[in-house]
Structures are given as C-alpha cells and as structure tokens.
mmCIF file of C-alpha atoms in Angstrom:
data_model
loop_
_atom_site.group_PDB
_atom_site.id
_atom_site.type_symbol
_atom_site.label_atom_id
_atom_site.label_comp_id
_atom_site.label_asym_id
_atom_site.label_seq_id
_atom_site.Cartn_x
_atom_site.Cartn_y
_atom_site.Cartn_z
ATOM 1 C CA UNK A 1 38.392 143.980 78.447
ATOM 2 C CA UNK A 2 36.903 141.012 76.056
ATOM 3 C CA UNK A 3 39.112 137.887 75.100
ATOM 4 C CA UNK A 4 41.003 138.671 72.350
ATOM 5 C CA UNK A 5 42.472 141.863 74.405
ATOM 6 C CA UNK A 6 43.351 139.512 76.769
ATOM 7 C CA UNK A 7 44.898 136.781 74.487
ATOM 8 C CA UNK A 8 46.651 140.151 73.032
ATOM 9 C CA UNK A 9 48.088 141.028 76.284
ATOM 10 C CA UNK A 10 49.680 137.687 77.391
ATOM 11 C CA UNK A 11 51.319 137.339 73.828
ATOM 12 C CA UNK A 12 52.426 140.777 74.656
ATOM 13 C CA UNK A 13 53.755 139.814 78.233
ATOM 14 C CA UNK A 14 55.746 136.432 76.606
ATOM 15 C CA UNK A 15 57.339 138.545 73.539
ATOM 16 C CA UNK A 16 58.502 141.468 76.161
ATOM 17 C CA UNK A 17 59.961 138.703 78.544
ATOM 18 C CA UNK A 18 61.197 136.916 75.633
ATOM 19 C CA UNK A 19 63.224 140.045 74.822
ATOM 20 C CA UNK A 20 64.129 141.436 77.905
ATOM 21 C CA UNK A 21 65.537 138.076 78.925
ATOM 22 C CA UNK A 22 68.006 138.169 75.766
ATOM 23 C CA UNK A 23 68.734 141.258 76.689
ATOM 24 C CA UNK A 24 70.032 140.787 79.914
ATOM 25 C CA UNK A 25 72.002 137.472 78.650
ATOM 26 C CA UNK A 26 73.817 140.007 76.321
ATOM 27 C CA UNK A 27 74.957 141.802 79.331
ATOM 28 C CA UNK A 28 75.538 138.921 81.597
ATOM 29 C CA UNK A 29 76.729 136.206 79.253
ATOM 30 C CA UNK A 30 80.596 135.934 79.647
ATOM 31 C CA UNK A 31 82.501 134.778 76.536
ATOM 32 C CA UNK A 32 81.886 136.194 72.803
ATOM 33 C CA UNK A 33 80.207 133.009 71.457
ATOM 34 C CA UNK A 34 77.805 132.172 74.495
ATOM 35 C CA UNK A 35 76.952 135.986 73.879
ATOM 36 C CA UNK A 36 75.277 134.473 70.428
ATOM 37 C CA UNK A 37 73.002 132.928 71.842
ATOM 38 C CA UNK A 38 71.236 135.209 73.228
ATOM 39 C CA UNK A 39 70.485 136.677 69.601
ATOM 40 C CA UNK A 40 68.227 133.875 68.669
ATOM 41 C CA UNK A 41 65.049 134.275 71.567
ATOM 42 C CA UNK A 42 64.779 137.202 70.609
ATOM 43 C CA UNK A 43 64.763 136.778 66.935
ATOM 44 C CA UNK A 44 62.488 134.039 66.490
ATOM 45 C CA UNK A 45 60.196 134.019 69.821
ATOM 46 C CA UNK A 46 60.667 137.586 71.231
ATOM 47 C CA UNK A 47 59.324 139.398 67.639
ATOM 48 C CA UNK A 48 56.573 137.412 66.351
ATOM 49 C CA UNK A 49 55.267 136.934 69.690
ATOM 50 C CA UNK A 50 55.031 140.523 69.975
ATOM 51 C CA UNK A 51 53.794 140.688 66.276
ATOM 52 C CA UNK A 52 50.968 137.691 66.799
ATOM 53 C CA UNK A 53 49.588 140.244 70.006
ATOM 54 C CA UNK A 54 49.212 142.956 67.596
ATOM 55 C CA UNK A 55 47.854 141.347 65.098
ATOM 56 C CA UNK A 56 45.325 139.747 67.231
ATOM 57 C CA UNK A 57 43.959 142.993 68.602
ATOM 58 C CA UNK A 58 43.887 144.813 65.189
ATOM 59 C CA UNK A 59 41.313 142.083 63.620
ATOM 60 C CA UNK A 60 41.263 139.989 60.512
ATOM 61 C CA UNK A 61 42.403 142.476 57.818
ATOM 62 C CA UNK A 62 45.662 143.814 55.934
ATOM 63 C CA UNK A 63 47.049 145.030 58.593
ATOM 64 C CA UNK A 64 47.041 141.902 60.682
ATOM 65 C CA UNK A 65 48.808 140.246 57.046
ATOM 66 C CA UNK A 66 51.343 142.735 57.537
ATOM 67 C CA UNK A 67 52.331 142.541 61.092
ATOM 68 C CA UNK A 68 52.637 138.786 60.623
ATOM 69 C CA UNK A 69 54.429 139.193 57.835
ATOM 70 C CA UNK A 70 57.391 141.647 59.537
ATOM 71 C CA UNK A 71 57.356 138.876 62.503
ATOM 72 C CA UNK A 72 58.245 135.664 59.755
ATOM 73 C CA UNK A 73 60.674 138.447 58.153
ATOM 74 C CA UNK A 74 62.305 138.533 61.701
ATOM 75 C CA UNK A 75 62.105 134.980 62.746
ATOM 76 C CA UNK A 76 63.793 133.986 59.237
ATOM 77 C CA UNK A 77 66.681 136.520 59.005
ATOM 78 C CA UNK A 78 68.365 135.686 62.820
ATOM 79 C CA UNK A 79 69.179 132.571 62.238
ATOM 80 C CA UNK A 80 71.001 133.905 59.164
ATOM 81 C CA UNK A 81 72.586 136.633 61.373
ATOM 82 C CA UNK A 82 73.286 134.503 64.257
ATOM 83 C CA UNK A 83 75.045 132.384 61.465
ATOM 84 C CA UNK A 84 76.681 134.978 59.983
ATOM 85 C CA UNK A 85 78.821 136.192 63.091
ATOM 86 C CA UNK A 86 79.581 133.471 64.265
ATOM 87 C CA UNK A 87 81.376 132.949 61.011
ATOM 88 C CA UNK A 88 83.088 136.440 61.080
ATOM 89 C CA UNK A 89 84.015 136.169 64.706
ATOM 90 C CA UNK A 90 85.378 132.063 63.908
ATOM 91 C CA UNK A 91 86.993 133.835 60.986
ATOM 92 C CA UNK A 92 88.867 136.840 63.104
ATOM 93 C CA UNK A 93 89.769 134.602 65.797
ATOM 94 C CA UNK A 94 91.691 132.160 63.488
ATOM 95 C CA UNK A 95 93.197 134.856 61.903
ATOM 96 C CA UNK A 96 97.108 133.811 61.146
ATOM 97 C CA UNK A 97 99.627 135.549 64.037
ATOM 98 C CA UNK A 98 96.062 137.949 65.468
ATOM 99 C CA UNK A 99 96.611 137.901 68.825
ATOM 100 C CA UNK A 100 92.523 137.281 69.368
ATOM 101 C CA UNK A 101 92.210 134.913 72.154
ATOM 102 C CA UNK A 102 91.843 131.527 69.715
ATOM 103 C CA UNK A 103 88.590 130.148 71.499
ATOM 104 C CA UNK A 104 86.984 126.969 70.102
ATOM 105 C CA UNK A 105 83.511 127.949 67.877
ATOM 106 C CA UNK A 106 80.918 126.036 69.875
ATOM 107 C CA UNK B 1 48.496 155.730 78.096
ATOM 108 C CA UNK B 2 47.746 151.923 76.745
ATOM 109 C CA UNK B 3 49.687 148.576 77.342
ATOM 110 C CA UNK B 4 51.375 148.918 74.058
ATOM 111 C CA UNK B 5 52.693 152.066 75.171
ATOM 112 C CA UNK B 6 53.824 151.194 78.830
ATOM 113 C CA UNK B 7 55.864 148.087 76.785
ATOM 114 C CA UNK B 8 57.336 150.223 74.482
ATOM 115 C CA UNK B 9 58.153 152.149 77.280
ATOM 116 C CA UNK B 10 60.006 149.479 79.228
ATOM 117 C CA UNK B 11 61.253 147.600 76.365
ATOM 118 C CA UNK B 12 63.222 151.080 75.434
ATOM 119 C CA UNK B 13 65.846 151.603 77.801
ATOM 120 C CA UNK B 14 66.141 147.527 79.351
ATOM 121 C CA UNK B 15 66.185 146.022 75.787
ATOM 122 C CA UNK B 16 68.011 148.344 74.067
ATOM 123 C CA UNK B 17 70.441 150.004 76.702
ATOM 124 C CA UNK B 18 72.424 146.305 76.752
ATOM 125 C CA UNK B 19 72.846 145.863 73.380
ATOM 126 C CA UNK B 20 74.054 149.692 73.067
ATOM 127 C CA UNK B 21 76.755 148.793 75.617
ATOM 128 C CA UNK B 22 77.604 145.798 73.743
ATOM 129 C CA UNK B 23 77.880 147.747 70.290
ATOM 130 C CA UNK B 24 80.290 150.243 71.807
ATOM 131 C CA UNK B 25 82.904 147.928 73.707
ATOM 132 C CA UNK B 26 84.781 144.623 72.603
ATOM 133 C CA UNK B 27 86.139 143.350 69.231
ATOM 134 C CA UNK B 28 84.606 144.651 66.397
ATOM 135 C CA UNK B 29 83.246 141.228 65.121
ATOM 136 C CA UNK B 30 81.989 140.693 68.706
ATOM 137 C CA UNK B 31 79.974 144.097 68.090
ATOM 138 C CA UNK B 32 77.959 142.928 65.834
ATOM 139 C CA UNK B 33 76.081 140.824 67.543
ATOM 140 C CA UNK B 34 74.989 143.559 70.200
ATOM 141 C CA UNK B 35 74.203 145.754 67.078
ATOM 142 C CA UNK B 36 72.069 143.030 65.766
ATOM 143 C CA UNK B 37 69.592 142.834 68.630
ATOM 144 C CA UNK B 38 69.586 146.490 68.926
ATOM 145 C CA UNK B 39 67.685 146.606 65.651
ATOM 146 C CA UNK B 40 65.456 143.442 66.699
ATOM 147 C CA UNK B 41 64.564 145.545 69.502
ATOM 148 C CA UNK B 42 64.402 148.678 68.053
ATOM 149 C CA UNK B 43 61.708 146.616 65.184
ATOM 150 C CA UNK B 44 59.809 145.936 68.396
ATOM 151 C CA UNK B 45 59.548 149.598 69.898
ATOM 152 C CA UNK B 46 58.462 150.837 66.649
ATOM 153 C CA UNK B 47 55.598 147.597 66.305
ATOM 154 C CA UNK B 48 54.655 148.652 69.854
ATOM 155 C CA UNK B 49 54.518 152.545 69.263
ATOM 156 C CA UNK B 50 52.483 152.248 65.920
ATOM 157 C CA UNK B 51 49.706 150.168 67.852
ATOM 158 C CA UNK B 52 49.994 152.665 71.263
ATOM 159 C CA UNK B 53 49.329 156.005 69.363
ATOM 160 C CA UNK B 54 46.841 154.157 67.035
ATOM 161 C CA UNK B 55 48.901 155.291 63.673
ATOM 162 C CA UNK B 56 48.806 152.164 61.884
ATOM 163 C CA UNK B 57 51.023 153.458 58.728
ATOM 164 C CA UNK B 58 53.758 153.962 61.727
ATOM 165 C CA UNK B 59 54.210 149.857 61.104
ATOM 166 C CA UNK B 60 55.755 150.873 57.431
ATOM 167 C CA UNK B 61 58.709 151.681 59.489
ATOM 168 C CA UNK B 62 59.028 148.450 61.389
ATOM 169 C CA UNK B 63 58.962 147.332 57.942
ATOM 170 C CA UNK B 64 61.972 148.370 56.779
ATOM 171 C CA UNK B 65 63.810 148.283 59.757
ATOM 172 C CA UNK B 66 63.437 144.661 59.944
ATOM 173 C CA UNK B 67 64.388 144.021 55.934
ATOM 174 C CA UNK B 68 67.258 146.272 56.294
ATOM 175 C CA UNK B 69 68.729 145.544 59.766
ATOM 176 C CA UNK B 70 70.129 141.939 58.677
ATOM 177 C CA UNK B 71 71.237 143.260 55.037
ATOM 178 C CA UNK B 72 73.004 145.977 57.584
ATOM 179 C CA UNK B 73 74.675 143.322 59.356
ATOM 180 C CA UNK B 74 75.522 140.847 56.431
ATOM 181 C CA UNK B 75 77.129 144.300 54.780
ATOM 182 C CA UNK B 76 79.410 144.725 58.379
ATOM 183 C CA UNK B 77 80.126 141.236 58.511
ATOM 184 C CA UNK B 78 81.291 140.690 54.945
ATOM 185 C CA UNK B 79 83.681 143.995 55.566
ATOM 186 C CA UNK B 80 85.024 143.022 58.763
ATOM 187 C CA UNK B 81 85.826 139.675 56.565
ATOM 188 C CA UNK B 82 88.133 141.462 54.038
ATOM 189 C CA UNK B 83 86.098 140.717 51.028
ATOM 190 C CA UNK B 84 88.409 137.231 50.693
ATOM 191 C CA UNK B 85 85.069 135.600 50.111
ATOM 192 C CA UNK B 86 86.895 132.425 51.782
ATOM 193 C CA UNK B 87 85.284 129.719 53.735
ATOM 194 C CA UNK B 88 86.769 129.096 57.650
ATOM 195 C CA UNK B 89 88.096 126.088 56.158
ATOM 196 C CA UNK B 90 90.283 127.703 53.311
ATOM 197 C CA UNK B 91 91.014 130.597 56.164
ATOM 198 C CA UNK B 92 92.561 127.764 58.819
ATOM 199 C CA UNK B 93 94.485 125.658 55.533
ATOM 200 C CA UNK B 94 95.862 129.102 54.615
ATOM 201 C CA UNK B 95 97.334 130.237 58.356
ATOM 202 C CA UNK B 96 98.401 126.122 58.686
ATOM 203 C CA UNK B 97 100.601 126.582 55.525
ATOM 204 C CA UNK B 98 101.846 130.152 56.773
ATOM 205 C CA UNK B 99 102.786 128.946 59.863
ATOM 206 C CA UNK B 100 104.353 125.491 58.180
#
C-alpha cells in the first residue's frame, strides 16, 4: 500500500463518517427543521470527500476531472436544496387555517 | 473484495435505510428532505461501486444522478407549493388579511 492509497483511504474514512453521521441525525433529530440540518454534511463534506479519495487513487487524468467535477456539482446544489425545503416546509406550515403545527423557521 | 467495495457496502443499508424511513413517514414537505439525502447517498454508492468493480464508465451514472436529484427535488418542492410562485412573505400578508 504506497501513499496516495493511503491518503485515498482516510478521505474515504472522513466522507463515509461524514455521511453516516447525517444519516443517523435524520433518524435521531427531533423536529422537522433541525432534521435540515443534517442535509448539508452530507452535501458539501460527505460527497466530495468521497469524490477527492477517488480521484486521488485513479491518477491525474479525465477521470479524476470528472469525479471532482460530480463532487462541486454536489457541494453546490444542497445548499440550494436545503434552501429550498425549508421554504416549502415555512410555506406549508404558515398555510392559512392548516392545522400544521406553526413552528418558528430557525 | 476492495475498500471501495466494503464502503459501498456499509454506506448501503446505514446511509440509505434512514433516509428511506424518513421519505415514507411525516408531512409531505418534511419528506423531502429524507428523499434528498437518499439521492446524495445513493450518488455515493454508485461513486464507490464504479471504483470497487474497476468500471470506470459506471461514474456516468453518478453523473446524472447528482444533476438530476436536486432538479427532482426543486420539481417536488415547487408542486407541493401550488405553483402560486409566491414568496413566504406574500404567503403570511395573504393568511394575515384572511384571518383580518
């Protein structure tokens, strides 16, 4: 096992944390908009982490462009998500005589 | 039987088992948020396959699954909206002057 497999592997080990630990806020978390956050480690640390492992042991090359490339896709678009429902659930909660618990947006 | 493998193999039923459960119960706004780190997730099995089994056009599929996961969700969230195309702003003047 040379360096760069090793560099690979502990990128690998944060991402995979990274995600399993927003996983298991999505299950634990209590209330609807503390359950948002756990969409943004995962989104912008869990992904490219994973992505910068793999595109450190394939090599310089196209594919290493590419793999980088889905992991910046992913970082950029959940904070957009994250964004987005938040709006939808703010939007459904305020909703005029819905009987949606009316929580603050935090 | 590599490390990318064994990850993919974890990552499959602890990372995306939760946000499955969280996509099928709840409000459906409140869904969406389960059903958007299902498809982070499932971007990351697919990375994590392509690299164990050494198929490298595999990662084509990651591809799309990451452009088209947040258009998915921008599409569920703009129908669970109505189509008003409102801000929350308008939304709360508009149920202050119902209820007034």
């Amino acid at each position: 096992m040379d360096v760069r497999h090793g560099f690979a592997v502990a990128l690998l080990v944060c991402g995979m944390a990274a995600l399993l630990l927003s996983a298991l806020a999505l299950l634990a978390l209590p209330t609807p908009y503390a359950r948002l956050h756990a969409l943004s480690p995962a989104a912008s640390l869990g992904v490219p982490l994973i992505c910068l492992a793999l595109a450190l042991d394939a090599g310089p090359g196209r594919a290493a462009l590419k793999l980088l490339f889905i992991g910046a896709l992913t970082a950029v678009s959940g904070p957009v998500v994250t964004i987005v429902i938040g709006r939808t659930m703010a939007r459904e909660g305020e909703q005029p005589g819905g009987d949606a618990p009316g929580e603050p947006p935090a | 039987m590599n490390a990318w493998i064994v990850a993919a193999c974890v990552l499959l039923p602890a990372g995306l088992g939760p946000c499955l459960w969280r996509a099928c119960r709840g409000e459906p706004a409140q869904r969406l948020a389960g059903m958007s780190l299902a498809g982070v997730m499932a971007v990351a099995v697919f990375l994590l396959v392509a690299r164990g089994v050494h198929r490298t056009s595999y990662v084509d599929v990651a591809l799309v699954m990451a452009a088209l996961t947040p258009a998915g969700t921008l599409v569920f969230a703009r129908c669970l909206a109505g189509g008003s195309g409102q801000t929350p702003q308008q939304w709360r003047r508009a149920g202050d002057q119902g209820r007034g």
